[in-house]
Amino acid sequence: MESVLLDTPAGIAARLGWDPRMSEHDRKRMLAKQLVASHLGVEPAAVRVERESPAQFGFHTELFAEVDGAEVPVRIKNTSFRGATVVAIADPAVPLGIDLRDASPDDGQLREMRRHSHLLDEADVPTLLAHWTRVQAVLEADGRGARVKPDHVRLDSPLKKGWVPDRRVSYRLADLSRDGWIITLAYGAIPA
């Protein structure tokens, strides 16, 4: 699998990897191992990445990492789209959300984005994509999943901050796009 380190805010590390022949689960585990190993200064072989058990039907499980049988205190977030995966790690106290899209969406994806968009000019596909990936990253960072509709997410006009009005928290937004992939990271305050 090919992978690249993404340019992220301080305190967060992320990698993009792609290989359509490799399963999504293998891609995200391999990328998480690389990130955690680099973070700890150990070999990737020393890192074990597992998936937590689902708490209930529809529960989105998180990855966790262990070294020598001890859990590593990092938050691991991941997202995949077709043959690509992005994994990010940060301090466990940092809310994270990531969204990944192809820079050339198909008609079905465009219909869904337009249905939930607040944009005046929905024919401008690059702007629509930028808006949609930010909305999805905020929803991921919020953590409530399908209980919050994309229509409820608000973004400031330079698309640098997003929030859901019923909560007193906002997320900074970082564009990590690369190699034909539109990638947005939403993140909360990073501990000093």
JSON list of N, CA and C in Angstrom, two decimals, residues 149-176:
[
{"chain": "A", "resi": 149, "resn": "LYS", "atom": "N", "xyz": [-28.68, 15.55, 11.64]},
{"chain": "A", "resi": 149, "resn": "LYS", "atom": "CA", "xyz": [-28.76, 15.63, 10.19]},
{"chain": "A", "resi": 149, "resn": "LYS", "atom": "C", "xyz": [-27.71, 16.63, 9.66]},
{"chain": "A", "resi": 150, "resn": "PRO", "atom": "N", "xyz": [-27.16, 16.37, 8.47]},
{"chain": "A", "resi": 150, "resn": "PRO", "atom": "CA", "xyz": [-26.17, 17.28, 7.89]},
{"chain": "A", "resi": 150, "resn": "PRO", "atom": "C", "xyz": [-26.69, 18.72, 7.78]},
{"chain": "A", "resi": 151, "resn": "ASP", "atom": "N", "xyz": [-27.99, 18.88, 7.57]},
{"chain": "A", "resi": 151, "resn": "ASP", "atom": "CA", "xyz": [-28.58, 20.22, 7.44]},
{"chain": "A", "resi": 151, "resn": "ASP", "atom": "C", "xyz": [-28.39, 21.08, 8.69]},
{"chain": "A", "resi": 152, "resn": "HIS", "atom": "N", "xyz": [-28.16, 20.44, 9.85]},
{"chain": "A", "resi": 152, "resn": "HIS", "atom": "CA", "xyz": [-28.05, 21.17, 11.11]},
{"chain": "A", "resi": 152, "resn": "HIS", "atom": "C", "xyz": [-26.66, 21.73, 11.36]},
{"chain": "A", "resi": 153, "resn": "VAL", "atom": "N", "xyz": [-25.66, 21.23, 10.63]},
{"chain": "A", "resi": 153, "resn": "VAL", "atom": "CA", "xyz": [-24.28, 21.71, 10.81]},
{"chain": "A", "resi": 153, "resn": "VAL", "atom": "C", "xyz": [-24.15, 23.11, 10.22]},
{"chain": "A", "resi": 154, "resn": "ARG", "atom": "N", "xyz": [-23.46, 23.96, 10.95]},
{"chain": "A", "resi": 154, "resn": "ARG", "atom": "CA", "xyz": [-23.20, 25.33, 10.49]},
{"chain": "A", "resi": 154, "resn": "ARG", "atom": "C", "xyz": [-21.70, 25.51, 10.29]},
{"chain": "A", "resi": 155, "resn": "LEU", "atom": "N", "xyz": [-21.34, 26.27, 9.25]},
{"chain": "A", "resi": 155, "resn": "LEU", "atom": "CA", "xyz": [-19.95, 26.58, 8.95]},
{"chain": "A", "resi": 155, "resn": "LEU", "atom": "C", "xyz": [-19.80, 28.09, 8.83]},
{"chain": "A", "resi": 156, "resn": "ASP", "atom": "N", "xyz": [-18.65, 28.61, 9.28]},
{"chain": "A", "resi": 156, "resn": "ASP", "atom": "CA", "xyz": [-18.41, 30.04, 9.05]},
{"chain": "A", "resi": 156, "resn": "ASP", "atom": "C", "xyz": [-18.07, 30.25, 7.57]},
{"chain": "A", "resi": 157, "resn": "SER", "atom": "N", "xyz": [-18.09, 31.50, 7.12]},
{"chain": "A", "resi": 157, "resn": "SER", "atom": "CA", "xyz": [-17.93, 31.75, 5.68]},
{"chain": "A", "resi": 157, "resn": "SER", "atom": "C", "xyz": [-16.55, 31.40, 5.11]},
{"chain": "A", "resi": 158, "resn": "PRO", "atom": "N", "xyz": [-15.45, 31.50, 5.86]},
{"chain": "A", "resi": 158, "resn": "PRO", "atom": "CA", "xyz": [-14.19, 31.03, 5.24]},
{"chain": "A", "resi": 158, "resn": "PRO", "atom": "C", "xyz": [-14.00, 29.51, 5.35]},
{"chain": "A", "resi": 159, "resn": "LEU", "atom": "N", "xyz": [-15.00, 28.80, 5.90]},
{"chain": "A", "resi": 159, "resn": "LEU", "atom": "CA", "xyz": [-14.96, 27.34, 6.07]},
{"chain": "A", "resi": 159, "resn": "LEU", "atom": "C", "xyz": [-13.80, 26.89, 6.94]},
{"chain": "A", "resi": 160, "resn": "LYS", "atom": "N", "xyz": [-13.53, 27.64, 8.00]},
{"chain": "A", "resi": 160, "resn": "LYS", "atom": "CA", "xyz": [-12.44, 27.32, 8.93]},
{"chain": "A", "resi": 160, "resn": "LYS", "atom": "C", "xyz": [-12.95, 26.84, 10.28]},
{"chain": "A", "resi": 161, "resn": "LYS", "atom": "N", "xyz": [-14.28, 26.95, 10.51]},
{"chain": "A", "resi": 161, "resn": "LYS", "atom": "CA", "xyz": [-14.87, 26.56, 11.78]},
{"chain": "A", "resi": 161, "resn": "LYS", "atom": "C", "xyz": [-16.27, 26.01, 11.51]},
{"chain": "A", "resi": 162, "resn": "GLY", "atom": "N", "xyz": [-16.63, 24.95, 12.26]},
{"chain": "A", "resi": 162, "resn": "GLY", "atom": "CA", "xyz": [-17.96, 24.36, 12.12]},
{"chain": "A", "resi": 162, "resn": "GLY", "atom": "C", "xyz": [-18.52, 23.98, 13.48]},
{"chain": "A", "resi": 163, "resn": "TRP", "atom": "N", "xyz": [-19.85, 23.89, 13.57]},
{"chain": "A", "resi": 163, "resn": "TRP", "atom": "CA", "xyz": [-20.51, 23.56, 14.83]},
{"chain": "A", "resi": 163, "resn": "TRP", "atom": "C", "xyz": [-21.92, 23.06, 14.56]},
{"chain": "A", "resi": 164, "resn": "VAL", "atom": "N", "xyz": [-22.50, 22.44, 15.59]},
{"chain": "A", "resi": 164, "resn": "VAL", "atom": "CA", "xyz": [-23.90, 22.05, 15.59]},
{"chain": "A", "resi": 164, "resn": "VAL", "atom": "C", "xyz": [-24.55, 22.96, 16.64]},
{"chain": "A", "resi": 165, "resn": "PRO", "atom": "N", "xyz": [-25.57, 23.75, 16.25]},
{"chain": "A", "resi": 165, "resn": "PRO", "atom": "CA", "xyz": [-26.11, 24.79, 17.13]},
{"chain": "A", "resi": 165, "resn": "PRO", "atom": "C", "xyz": [-26.58, 24.34, 18.52]},
{"chain": "A", "resi": 166, "resn": "ASP", "atom": "N", "xyz": [-26.96, 23.09, 18.70]},
{"chain": "A", "resi": 166, "resn": "ASP", "atom": "CA", "xyz": [-27.46, 22.68, 20.02]},
{"chain": "A", "resi": 166, "resn": "ASP", "atom": "C", "xyz": [-26.35, 22.36, 21.02]},
{"chain": "A", "resi": 167, "resn": "ARG", "atom": "N", "xyz": [-25.10, 22.53, 20.63]},
{"chain": "A", "resi": 167, "resn": "ARG", "atom": "CA", "xyz": [-23.97, 22.30, 21.53]},
{"chain": "A", "resi": 167, "resn": "ARG", "atom": "C", "xyz": [-23.09, 23.54, 21.58]},
{"chain": "A", "resi": 168, "resn": "ARG", "atom": "N", "xyz": [-22.44, 23.75, 22.71]},
{"chain": "A", "resi": 168, "resn": "ARG", "atom": "CA", "xyz": [-21.58, 24.92, 22.88]},
{"chain": "A", "resi": 168, "resn": "ARG", "atom": "C", "xyz": [-20.13, 24.61, 22.51]},
{"chain": "A", "resi": 169, "resn": "VAL", "atom": "N", "xyz": [-19.92, 23.88, 21.48]},
{"chain": "A", "resi": 169, "resn": "VAL", "atom": "CA", "xyz": [-18.57, 23.54, 21.04]},
{"chain": "A", "resi": 169, "resn": "VAL", "atom": "C", "xyz": [-18.47, 23.79, 19.55]},
{"chain": "A", "resi": 170, "resn": "SER", "atom": "N", "xyz": [-17.30, 24.26, 19.14]},
{"chain": "A", "resi": 170, "resn": "SER", "atom": "CA", "xyz": [-17.05, 24.40, 17.71]},
{"chain": "A", "resi": 170, "resn": "SER", "atom": "C", "xyz": [-15.76, 23.67, 17.39]},
{"chain": "A", "resi": 171, "resn": "TYR", "atom": "N", "xyz": [-15.60, 23.37, 16.14]},
{"chain": "A", "resi": 171, "resn": "TYR", "atom": "CA", "xyz": [-14.44, 22.61, 15.68]},
{"chain": "A", "resi": 171, "resn": "TYR", "atom": "C", "xyz": [-13.70, 23.43, 14.63]},
{"chain": "A", "resi": 172, "resn": "ARG", "atom": "N", "xyz": [-12.38, 23.41, 14.73]},
{"chain": "A", "resi": 172, "resn": "ARG", "atom": "CA", "xyz": [-11.57, 24.01, 13.67]},
{"chain": "A", "resi": 172, "resn": "ARG", "atom": "C", "xyz": [-11.56, 23.04, 12.50]},
{"chain": "A", "resi": 173, "resn": "LEU", "atom": "N", "xyz": [-11.46, 23.58, 11.30]},
{"chain": "A", "resi": 173, "resn": "LEU", "atom": "CA", "xyz": [-11.48, 22.75, 10.10]},
{"chain": "A", "resi": 173, "resn": "LEU", "atom": "C", "xyz": [-10.17, 22.93, 9.34]},
{"chain": "A", "resi": 174, "resn": "ALA", "atom": "N", "xyz": [-9.55, 21.82, 8.97]},
{"chain": "A", "resi": 174, "resn": "ALA", "atom": "CA", "xyz": [-8.31, 21.85, 8.21]},
{"chain": "A", "resi": 174, "resn": "ALA", "atom": "C", "xyz": [-8.49, 21.08, 6.92]},
{"chain": "A", "resi": 175, "resn": "ASP", "atom": "N", "xyz": [-8.08, 21.68, 5.82]},
{"chain": "A", "resi": 175, "resn": "ASP", "atom": "CA", "xyz": [-8.14, 21.02, 4.51]},
{"chain": "A", "resi": 175, "resn": "ASP", "atom": "C", "xyz": [-6.84, 20.24, 4.33]},
{"chain": "A", "resi": 176, "resn": "LEU", "atom": "N", "xyz": [-6.93, 18.92, 4.27]},
{"chain": "A", "resi": 176, "resn": "LEU", "atom": "CA", "xyz": [-5.77, 18.05, 4.10]},
{"chain": "A", "resi": 176, "resn": "LEU", "atom": "C", "xyz": [-5.75, 17.42, 2.71]}
]
